[in-house]
Amino acid sequence: MFLKFKNEAERVLKDALEKASYEYKDLTLDLDESEHADLSSRIAFSLARTYKKPPATIAADIVNHLELPTGDMLIGDAVAVGPYINFSVNDSFLRKTLQGLKNGIAADRKKEKIILEHTSANPDGPLHIGHLRNAIIGDVLVRVLERAGYEVETQYYLNDMGRQIAVVVWGADRIAYDETKKADHAVADVYIAANRMLEENDEFLDEVGELMRRYEAGDAEVVRKYEVAVQKCLSGIQASFKRLNIQHVVFVWESTFARSGAVKGVIEELTRKGNIKLEGSAILLQLEGIEKALVIQRADGTSLYTTRDLAYHRWKGENCDRVIDVFGKDHELVSQQLSKALELLGVKSPEFVIFAFVSLPSGSLSTRAGRYISADELMEKIEERAYDEVDKRRTDLDDSKKREIARKVGIGALRYDMVKVSPDKHIVFDFDDALDIEKKGAPFIQYSHARACSILRAAQEQGYVAVSKDYDASRLKEPSETELIKKLSKLGYVIEAAAADLKVHQVTKYARELAESFNLFYKYCPVLNAEDELRKARLGLVDCARIGLRDVLAVLGIEAPGEM
RNA sequence: GGGCCCGUGGCUUAGCUAGGAUAAAGCACCGGCCUUCUAAGCCGGGGAUCGCGGGUUCGAAUCCCGCCGGGUCCGCCA
């Protein structure tokens, strides 16, 4: 609803500028949200220069020429305040916002289909907190885009051809998996132990190399061994995804591109179209604007990760309208090379969401060195901590109910924390901080939602109709009521903006503000004790707030408990 | 050494793409509020030369240049 209001205000402003004969062509008409008005224009500042008049005079002049539309419109008023032109909404805007929430607003269906890639962690162990950032940013982005009306397919690129996996497969022949452990953790044990053996005895290195060659060639026995190892790790990763409330991902195996001939095709085409340098039998591709030449084929004729990734991205590009990759900062150069090479191939370039690293106070993360905190360990501990908090507050509930709430609160807190910060901020992970449930953003929002549910429950218990079909929204005149409605009206607008900019952390900020608005309403506007018509209207508003809070949490992939 | 990113109260951050109304939140700290729908809440208070130096502009946290500090990449690894 807010976007409609904004469009309307911009149109009205444009008409006024024309009527007052101001030349505004090069200037932006874009209106800003402001604490002083629902929307505000600063255009008078820009016009002041060319027209050599004080901005306040120009603003007043524009407002004099401004005609508020008649009929069923959303603008309440437009006034000049000094150099600013401030627009406010009318009652109809508020009423329509509530109506829209009640009916469930469907976003305009976008035509584009998007393939979004996230996580793509090597299947050599469990997800650690670095992967967590990737997975959660990616998953929230998927939810934002879907909510904004896009069709999204989420893919996890499975690097099954790397050295790491060869080391796991090699190790699995010599070391037994610990079957008492979660599968991906058992794989990590073998991986770490195998690495140690390889460091101590470099004759083994040839055996690992042999495995890689046979796997690329499609040797049946080796392929079978690989599949066992990769699937084992994958089952663990999928279990973690499920627990994290990560939506369905399609696993795409790297090796399929090597074996299908797609990689060969890419090499041939780049050799034909690109600026190529040969060093022995190795093929190097010189890309524009990138100093370092990109090796696309080894001297021994085998393929490289980059080339296989190129084949994968070509395939993605040909099967959808937009390709989005959520990558770590270490892939930044790779992503540039990817774009340039795809350009040569005539395939559209992906859009990248690059996130900075998560490190420990003791340094960077490493699966091989066993220096990492697994996502599972973190989830385990944060759920435990959340349970302590629930237990403290709700002695009346039975244990399974408390566990259920603790799970939602714990995982929610974790997810919120991971996306609330802009992706380009480096994070030093602090365990105590991560587990401190009381200072988290998610429980604050979940709590507001629970309060809304609680009011509706109490209404029913007291024999009222919790949500009447018709109520008089014009009775909602308290500042905390109108503020809450205005905040609710921005839900769709915020999601559209986040989808357009691919910036998910904006949604967390909005979610907090919405909860804050509801808490103020809760504080200042008694619902059940209000007189009949007002109670009906307030119950209607509570229900809309419940929907808004639930929806914004859903976009963040956070479950909304009905009580806490 | 070169490229990219970050540097905002004690701590964690938003704001920076499109420069404008007293720099906005959370945590921590101090002081208040549970006989009315869950106090995981609400109200009030102190605390910031927006890393440093220059420039552009009527106006800079925001744009430009330089410097300092931190991160990251620069493999015939993945």
XYZ file of C-alpha atoms (C1' of nucleotides) in Angstrom:
642
model
C 0.000 0.000 0.000
C 2.876 2.335 0.796
C 4.278 2.010 -2.707
C 0.937 3.089 -4.164
C 0.938 6.129 -1.934
C 4.464 6.934 -2.999
C 3.642 6.672 -6.686
C 0.608 8.848 -6.203
C 2.579 11.499 -4.328
C 5.263 11.533 -6.997
C 2.670 12.014 -9.706
C 1.054 14.884 -7.818
C 4.422 16.509 -7.262
C 5.290 16.190 -10.918
C 2.027 17.843 -11.955
C 2.667 20.700 -9.554
C 6.158 21.240 -10.916
C 4.802 21.447 -14.432
C 2.033 23.798 -13.446
C 4.502 26.071 -11.681
C 6.763 25.766 -14.781
C 9.837 24.429 -13.095
C 12.333 22.539 -15.197
C 12.971 19.324 -13.294
C 14.017 16.890 -16.007
C 17.485 16.107 -14.687
C 16.360 15.977 -11.098
C 15.080 13.021 -9.180
C 11.506 13.199 -8.021
C 12.107 10.361 -5.654
C 10.466 10.963 -2.300
C 12.089 10.021 0.976
C 10.742 8.481 4.102
C 11.253 10.848 6.960
C 10.558 11.195 10.631
C 8.804 14.467 9.909
C 6.333 13.224 7.327
C 5.099 10.073 5.675
C 7.002 11.099 2.574
C 9.116 14.137 1.915
C 10.584 15.897 -1.125
C 13.819 17.885 -1.144
C 13.448 19.042 -4.706
C 13.283 22.714 -3.711
C 16.966 22.544 -2.761
C 17.892 21.417 -6.236
C 15.721 24.004 -7.957
C 17.065 26.808 -5.776
C 20.316 26.884 -7.702
C 18.939 27.276 -11.203
C 16.144 29.621 -10.204
C 18.223 31.647 -7.758
C 15.483 31.759 -5.164
C 15.514 30.489 -1.582
C 14.459 26.839 -1.331
C 11.652 27.670 1.095
C 10.109 30.102 -1.394
C 10.222 27.483 -4.119
C 8.722 24.826 -1.867
C 5.852 27.155 -0.967
C 5.351 27.985 -4.632
C 5.191 24.317 -5.605
C 2.672 23.569 -2.896
C 0.539 26.474 -4.119
C 0.352 24.842 -7.532
C -0.233 21.445 -6.083
C -3.660 19.914 -6.556
C -4.631 17.065 -4.344
C -6.443 14.449 -6.362
C -10.120 13.947 -5.754
C -11.849 10.625 -5.460
C -10.473 7.507 -3.895
C -6.909 8.578 -3.248
C -4.332 8.000 -0.562
C -2.750 11.398 0.028
C -4.150 13.267 2.970
C -2.203 16.464 2.732
C 0.879 18.113 1.274
C 2.499 21.057 2.976
C 5.670 23.054 2.658
C 7.770 23.017 5.795
C 10.655 25.346 5.111
C 12.390 23.893 2.054
C 10.701 20.503 2.390
C 7.439 19.396 0.848
C 5.799 16.910 3.152
C 3.108 14.449 2.195
C 0.873 12.615 4.599
C -1.524 9.737 4.159
C -5.303 9.873 4.642
C -7.800 7.617 6.371
C -8.497 5.702 3.221
C -4.829 4.695 3.120
C -5.070 3.316 6.632
C -8.296 1.457 5.926
C -6.948 -0.073 2.731
C -3.766 -1.178 4.453
C -5.770 -3.184 6.980
C -8.013 -4.570 4.276
C -4.998 -5.657 2.244
C -3.387 -7.464 5.147
C -6.575 -9.265 6.020
C -7.051 -10.496 2.473
C -3.389 -11.401 2.070
C -1.730 -9.295 -0.568
C -0.192 -11.258 -3.374
C 2.853 -9.586 -4.888
C 2.760 -8.929 -8.608
C 4.050 -12.026 -10.278
C 7.332 -11.236 -11.921
C 8.059 -12.886 -15.205
C 11.648 -13.826 -14.523
C 12.789 -17.172 -13.278
C 15.825 -17.045 -11.045
C 18.394 -19.698 -10.251
C 20.040 -18.836 -6.971
C 23.109 -20.642 -5.722
C 24.110 -20.631 -2.086
C 26.341 -22.500 0.377
C 27.932 -25.019 -2.025
C 30.206 -26.181 0.774
C 32.579 -29.018 -0.052
C 31.187 -32.359 1.137
C 34.177 -33.062 3.356
C 32.551 -32.314 6.682
C 29.706 -30.547 8.460
C 28.660 -26.982 7.805
C 30.523 -24.549 9.987
C 29.599 -21.028 11.012
C 31.114 -19.591 7.826
C 28.821 -21.733 5.673
C 26.003 -20.744 7.973
C 26.305 -17.121 6.933
C 26.203 -18.156 3.291
C 23.255 -20.515 3.760
C 21.135 -18.111 5.753
C 21.798 -15.051 3.610
C 21.011 -17.220 0.584
C 17.876 -18.716 2.083
C 16.480 -15.366 3.201
C 17.224 -13.942 -0.217
C 15.267 -16.789 -1.802
C 12.332 -16.100 0.499
C 12.494 -12.355 -0.206
C 12.554 -12.936 -3.958
C 9.715 -15.450 -3.801
C 7.644 -13.114 -1.711
C 8.375 -10.369 -4.234
C 6.846 -12.604 -6.886
C 9.785 -14.331 -8.554
C 10.031 -18.003 -9.320
C 13.241 -19.164 -7.684
C 15.117 -22.425 -7.917
C 17.790 -22.824 -5.265
C 20.888 -24.786 -6.137
C 23.808 -26.116 -4.155
C 26.820 -26.745 -6.369
C 28.449 -29.884 -5.162
C 32.199 -29.882 -5.620
C 32.734 -33.611 -5.905
C 35.846 -33.403 -8.104
C 38.174 -31.569 -5.801
C 41.175 -32.896 -3.961
C 39.322 -32.724 -0.650
C 36.802 -35.339 -1.703
C 39.525 -37.527 -3.131
C 41.198 -37.344 0.267
C 37.954 -38.393 1.956
C 37.488 -41.312 -0.435
C 41.108 -42.329 0.010
C 40.769 -42.089 3.778
C 37.527 -44.059 3.864
C 39.397 -47.063 2.464
C 41.717 -47.018 5.472
C 39.752 -45.515 8.340
C 36.302 -46.606 9.488
C 33.570 -44.020 9.873
C 32.418 -43.498 13.419
C 28.827 -44.666 12.991
C 27.745 -43.228 16.323
C 28.291 -39.730 14.971
C 26.160 -37.616 12.686
C 27.230 -38.580 9.159
C 28.906 -35.338 8.104
C 30.893 -35.208 11.334
C 32.081 -38.770 10.783
C 33.227 -37.743 7.292
C 35.147 -34.796 8.733
C 36.965 -37.127 11.161
C 38.116 -39.295 8.265
C 39.070 -36.231 6.247
C 41.160 -34.746 9.039
C 42.848 -38.073 9.845
C 43.557 -38.748 6.164
C 45.128 -35.340 5.775
C 47.431 -36.075 8.646
C 48.477 -39.383 7.082
C 49.138 -37.648 3.780
C 51.294 -35.051 5.431
C 53.388 -37.733 7.062
C 53.837 -39.822 3.948
C 53.885 -38.150 0.552
C 53.857 -41.444 -1.394
C 50.140 -41.484 -0.659
C 49.716 -38.302 -2.636
C 50.053 -40.224 -5.887
C 47.231 -42.509 -4.810
C 44.980 -39.508 -4.251
C 45.932 -38.129 -7.660
C 45.129 -41.496 -9.205
C 41.683 -41.451 -7.600
C 40.993 -38.022 -9.074
C 42.012 -39.095 -12.563
C 39.921 -42.253 -12.433
C 36.924 -40.333 -11.109
C 37.067 -37.786 -13.898
C 37.379 -40.645 -16.402
C 34.265 -42.240 -14.920
C 35.850 -45.448 -13.553
C 32.849 -47.370 -12.193
C 34.444 -48.617 -8.986
C 35.820 -45.226 -8.060
C 32.582 -43.474 -8.931
C 30.735 -45.831 -6.588
C 33.132 -45.075 -3.733
C 32.777 -41.366 -4.332
C 29.023 -41.575 -4.298
C 28.995 -43.366 -0.984
C 31.268 -40.785 0.631
C 29.538 -37.735 -0.840
C 26.041 -38.994 -0.077
C 27.049 -39.746 3.465
C 28.249 -36.215 4.021
C 25.270 -34.793 2.184
C 22.764 -36.569 4.384
C 24.309 -34.804 7.367
C 24.299 -31.439 5.658
C 20.670 -31.871 4.658
C 19.742 -32.657 8.242
C 21.438 -29.407 9.310
C 19.590 -27.492 6.603
C 16.305 -28.865 7.812
C 17.043 -27.927 11.381
C 18.022 -24.427 10.246
C 14.744 -24.105 8.358
C 16.594 -23.699 5.060
C 14.250 -24.225 2.135
C 14.695 -27.012 -0.384
C 17.888 -26.942 -2.437
C 18.752 -28.893 -5.563
C 22.200 -30.466 -5.447
C 24.054 -30.128 -8.727
C 27.103 -32.332 -9.029
C 30.171 -30.761 -10.530
C 31.207 -34.004 -12.195
C 28.135 -34.069 -14.431
C 29.566 -31.147 -16.398
C 32.984 -32.751 -16.710
C 31.527 -36.000 -18.022
C 28.805 -34.585 -20.261
C 31.297 -32.883 -22.521
C 30.078 -29.460 -21.434
C 33.491 -28.606 -20.028
C 35.203 -29.648 -23.244
C 32.760 -27.493 -25.178
C 33.539 -24.485 -23.009
C 37.284 -24.930 -23.471
C 36.942 -25.253 -27.238
C 34.736 -22.210 -27.549
C 36.929 -20.052 -25.335
C 39.989 -21.153 -27.272
C 38.269 -19.990 -30.442
C 36.856 -16.715 -29.129
C 39.278 -15.614 -26.456
C 42.758 -14.235 -26.200
C 44.609 -17.488 -25.674
C 48.123 -18.267 -24.571
C 49.595 -21.762 -24.593
C 52.181 -22.920 -22.095
C 53.029 -26.451 -23.085
C 49.647 -28.150 -23.328
C 48.144 -25.875 -20.711
C 45.661 -23.331 -22.029
C 45.597 -19.844 -20.523
C 42.888 -17.311 -21.191
C 43.680 -13.628 -20.978
C 40.597 -11.743 -19.834
C 40.043 -8.057 -20.315
C 40.747 -5.989 -17.242
C 42.103 -8.921 -15.255
C 45.855 -9.029 -14.967
C 46.264 -12.672 -14.175
C 45.595 -15.082 -17.035
C 43.042 -17.753 -16.249
C 44.152 -21.333 -16.740
C 41.310 -23.250 -18.353
C 43.071 -26.546 -18.976
C 45.964 -28.231 -17.211
C 49.093 -29.390 -19.023
C 47.964 -32.999 -18.489
C 44.662 -32.264 -20.223
C 42.440 -32.559 -17.155
C 39.892 -29.889 -16.294
C 39.988 -27.369 -13.507
C 37.438 -26.187 -10.999
C 37.096 -22.850 -12.780
C 36.331 -24.441 -16.120
C 33.769 -26.784 -14.647
C 32.217 -23.856 -12.823
C 32.071 -22.031 -16.140
C 30.198 -24.931 -17.708
C 27.824 -24.939 -14.736
C 27.173 -21.225 -15.025
C 26.600 -21.470 -18.739
C 24.003 -24.133 -18.090
C 22.367 -22.003 -15.402
C 22.370 -18.953 -17.655
C 20.671 -20.865 -20.430
C 17.967 -22.231 -18.149
C 16.651 -19.134 -16.430
C 16.344 -15.360 -16.701
C 18.553 -14.334 -13.813
C 21.426 -16.099 -12.113
C 22.271 -15.072 -8.566
C 25.284 -16.403 -6.668
C 25.842 -15.945 -2.958
C 29.606 -16.197 -2.607
C 32.213 -15.591 0.046
C 34.699 -12.768 -0.298
C 37.394 -15.254 -1.314
C 35.466 -15.873 -4.533
C 35.445 -12.264 -5.599
C 38.202 -12.544 -8.191
C 36.781 -15.853 -9.382
C 33.416 -14.210 -9.854
C 34.920 -11.470 -12.004
C 36.721 -14.020 -14.129
C 33.502 -15.976 -14.414
C 31.599 -12.933 -15.654
C 34.200 -12.017 -18.247
C 34.503 -15.543 -19.564
C 30.722 -15.967 -19.742
C 30.570 -12.731 -21.696
C 32.910 -14.302 -24.251
C 30.609 -17.287 -24.455
C 27.642 -14.998 -24.960
C 25.942 -16.103 -21.747
C 24.445 -13.627 -19.293
C 26.538 -12.839 -16.270
C 25.401 -13.794 -12.805
C 24.575 -11.238 -10.135
C 26.749 -11.697 -7.083
C 25.986 -11.247 -3.433
C 29.400 -11.257 -1.794
C 29.674 -11.679 1.947
C 32.724 -11.129 4.134
C 34.121 -13.845 6.317
C 33.272 -15.182 9.696
C 36.371 -15.827 11.736
C 37.077 -16.948 15.268
C 38.956 -14.822 17.787
C 41.744 -17.372 17.297
C 41.865 -16.862 13.533
C 40.259 -18.058 10.321
C 38.193 -21.211 9.994
C 39.572 -24.424 8.533
C 37.842 -27.786 8.179
C 41.104 -29.520 7.359
C 42.783 -28.265 10.515
C 39.688 -29.111 12.512
C 39.500 -25.447 13.457
C 35.856 -24.629 13.121
C 32.612 -24.433 15.031
C 30.018 -26.587 13.382
C 26.530 -25.326 12.702
C 25.198 -28.340 14.596
C 27.117 -27.517 17.754
C 25.926 -23.935 17.596
C 22.302 -24.976 17.079
C 22.522 -27.463 19.912
C 23.847 -24.898 22.345
C 21.587 -22.071 21.354
C 18.498 -24.263 21.681
C 19.654 -25.332 25.114
C 20.147 -21.738 26.137
C 16.751 -20.805 24.747
C 15.242 -23.653 26.743
C 16.696 -22.215 29.945
C 14.982 -18.929 29.184
C 11.609 -20.519 28.403
C 11.889 -22.692 31.479
C 12.498 -19.635 33.623
C 9.434 -17.820 32.334
C 6.904 -20.545 31.715
C 6.700 -22.937 34.625
C 3.114 -23.666 33.592
C 3.995 -25.451 30.338
C 4.876 -29.091 29.865
C 8.332 -30.016 28.689
C 7.605 -30.823 25.047
C 5.888 -27.484 24.632
C 8.837 -25.703 26.171
C 11.242 -27.577 23.870
C 9.157 -26.572 20.889
C 9.268 -22.888 21.803
C 12.981 -23.085 22.622
C 13.708 -24.570 19.221
C 11.864 -21.788 17.415
C 13.423 -19.082 19.532
C 16.933 -20.504 19.361
C 17.042 -21.104 15.618
C 15.236 -17.828 15.016
C 17.817 -15.931 17.039
C 20.580 -17.606 15.087
C 19.069 -16.790 11.710
C 18.284 -13.205 12.630
C 21.823 -12.647 13.863
C 23.323 -13.958 10.644
C 21.365 -11.656 8.349
C 20.986 -8.519 10.446
C 24.430 -7.280 9.518
C 25.304 -6.061 6.057
C 27.059 -8.921 4.189
C 30.180 -6.899 3.578
C 30.916 -6.629 7.267
C 33.501 -9.029 8.585
C 32.274 -10.984 11.624
C 34.447 -12.232 14.461
C 32.360 -14.961 15.998
C 31.903 -14.813 19.751
C 30.248 -17.844 21.264
C 28.994 -16.176 24.443
C 27.552 -13.360 22.431
C 25.894 -15.724 19.970
C 24.195 -17.626 22.782
C 22.939 -14.624 24.696
C 19.271 -15.114 23.901
C 18.109 -12.158 25.946
C 19.767 -9.586 23.724
C 18.683 -11.084 20.444
C 16.526 -9.465 17.812
C 14.422 -12.439 16.824
C 12.833 -13.212 20.224
C 11.786 -9.574 20.493
C 9.812 -9.889 17.277
C 8.522 -13.361 18.074
C 7.378 -12.076 21.428
C 5.315 -9.335 19.828
C 3.711 -11.925 17.618
C 2.986 -14.127 20.626
C 1.382 -11.181 22.396
C -0.881 -10.545 19.434
C -1.895 -14.204 19.396
C -2.458 -14.047 23.109
C -4.912 -11.156 22.825
C -6.873 -12.969 20.125
C -6.975 -16.121 22.256
C -8.164 -14.188 25.283
C -10.855 -12.492 23.181
C -12.206 -15.857 22.135
C -12.100 -17.172 25.688
C -14.114 -14.182 26.827
C -16.724 -14.913 24.212
C -15.941 -12.166 21.735
C -15.579 -12.699 18.029
C -11.808 -12.527 17.766
C -11.804 -11.033 14.299
C -15.043 -9.517 13.064
C -15.747 -9.362 9.363
C -16.584 -5.714 9.597
C -15.258 -3.150 11.939
C -14.941 0.587 11.862
C -11.276 1.287 11.160
C -11.861 5.004 11.527
C -12.059 4.476 15.273
C -8.340 3.754 15.316
C -7.201 7.289 16.041
C -4.547 6.886 18.703
C -1.019 7.777 17.538
C 0.233 4.298 18.367
C -2.586 2.843 16.269
C -1.956 4.937 13.166
C 1.794 4.456 13.516
C 1.330 0.708 13.645
C -0.871 0.743 10.559
C 1.590 2.898 8.665
C 4.388 0.556 9.619
C 2.335 -2.418 8.463
C 1.714 -0.688 5.146
C 5.430 -0.824 4.354
C 5.781 -4.596 4.494
C 5.478 -5.120 0.765
C 7.502 -2.015 0.010
C 10.400 -3.179 2.171
C 10.397 -6.608 0.578
C 10.330 -5.149 -2.942
C 13.277 -2.921 -2.086
C 15.236 -5.779 -0.527
C 14.549 -7.907 -3.600
C 15.593 -5.128 -5.971
C 18.840 -4.407 -4.127
C 19.466 -8.024 -3.093
C 19.985 -6.687 0.412
C 18.300 -8.858 2.977
C 19.468 -7.083 6.122
C 16.984 -4.290 5.410
C 14.197 -6.727 6.252
C 15.550 -7.410 9.743
C 15.529 -3.721 10.514
C 11.937 -3.409 9.397
C 10.903 -6.470 11.397
C 12.294 -4.918 14.562
C 10.541 -1.617 13.895
C 7.246 -3.369 13.257
C 7.511 -5.250 16.546
C 8.367 -2.009 18.288
C 5.275 -0.328 16.847
C 3.122 -3.196 17.999
C 4.592 -3.086 21.498
C 3.700 0.588 21.789
C 0.168 -0.101 20.659
C 0.014 -2.950 23.153
C 1.144 -0.631 25.901
C -1.141 2.301 25.204
C -4.274 0.750 23.734
C -6.130 -1.773 25.829
C -8.068 -4.044 23.526
C -10.339 -6.310 25.534
C -11.398 -3.611 27.974
C -12.286 -1.120 25.253
C -15.939 -0.403 24.556
C -17.682 -2.544 21.956
C -16.980 -0.895 18.607
C -13.477 0.164 19.559
C -12.684 -3.308 20.799
C -13.830 -4.755 17.508
C -11.627 -2.346 15.581
C -8.641 -2.964 17.813
C -9.047 -6.713 17.536
C -9.009 -6.216 13.789
C -5.773 -4.294 14.061
C -4.241 -6.911 16.361
C -5.038 -9.568 13.803
C -3.433 -7.520 11.024
C -0.346 -6.986 13.164
C -0.253 -10.712 13.834
C -0.316 -11.352 10.092
C 2.332 -8.737 9.395
C 4.672 -10.029 12.077
C 4.152 -13.620 11.023
C 4.820 -12.729 7.384
C 7.959 -10.734 7.994
C 9.285 -13.525 10.191
C 8.436 -16.044 7.484
C 10.442 -14.026 4.972
C 13.363 -14.262 7.387
C 12.720 -17.980 7.728
C 11.942 -17.576 11.411
C 9.064 -19.502 12.932
C 6.489 -17.537 14.858
C 5.314 -19.295 18.031
C 1.792 -18.535 19.189
C 2.965 -18.211 22.761
C 6.281 -17.743 24.471
C 53.466 -4.726 -4.040
C 48.446 -4.481 -6.781
C 42.796 -5.190 -6.691
C 38.267 -5.242 -3.794
C 35.751 -4.505 1.094
C 35.332 -2.501 6.112
C 36.545 1.614 10.028
C 29.965 5.599 13.053
C 28.863 6.482 21.506
C 32.210 1.423 26.057
C 30.513 -2.964 22.560
C 27.558 -4.646 17.956
C 25.465 -2.134 14.073
C 21.725 1.085 10.551
C 22.206 5.207 7.443
C 26.473 5.831 2.301
C 24.176 3.466 -4.527
C 20.499 8.860 -5.868
C 24.642 14.833 -0.346
C 19.970 18.330 3.001
C 15.259 18.939 8.893
C 18.491 17.847 16.218
C 23.545 11.427 13.307
C 19.311 6.322 14.280
C 18.881 1.494 16.891
C 20.253 -2.687 20.065
C 23.554 -4.261 24.075
C 26.030 -2.392 28.449
C 25.420 1.525 32.389
C 22.030 4.801 35.755
C 16.783 5.785 37.341
C 11.478 4.559 37.027
C 6.813 1.122 35.604
C 3.692 -5.557 36.834
C -4.511 -4.935 41.131
C -5.945 -4.103 33.279
C -4.794 -8.453 27.031
C 2.575 -12.661 28.701
C 7.848 -7.285 32.053
C 11.579 -11.852 26.245
C 7.875 -5.502 27.449
C 7.477 0.069 28.270
C 9.291 5.176 29.857
C 13.384 8.533 31.194
C 18.942 9.647 31.513
C 24.185 10.018 30.466
C 27.455 8.808 26.464
C 29.705 10.057 19.029
C 34.977 16.062 16.722
C 30.770 9.478 11.896
C 39.486 6.368 11.543
C 42.914 10.839 10.217
C 44.055 14.973 6.719
C 42.673 17.710 2.527
C 39.059 18.928 -1.521
C 34.061 19.809 -4.069
C 29.376 22.238 -2.292
C 24.951 27.148 0.229
C 25.245 22.222 2.825
C 29.371 16.023 3.551
C 28.722 10.087 7.848
C 27.224 10.100 2.496
C 30.921 12.418 -3.390
C 36.618 13.017 -4.815
C 42.072 12.616 -3.435
C 45.834 11.113 0.106
C 47.155 8.553 4.568
C 46.498 5.054 8.798
C 44.308 0.475 10.879
C 41.682 -4.358 9.904
C 39.932 -8.141 6.333
C 40.292 -10.713 1.700
C 42.156 -12.255 -3.053
C 46.298 -12.342 -6.471
C 47.809 -21.570 -7.474
C 48.269 -25.922 -14.022
C 43.944 -25.817 -5.396
C 38.779 -26.067 -4.882
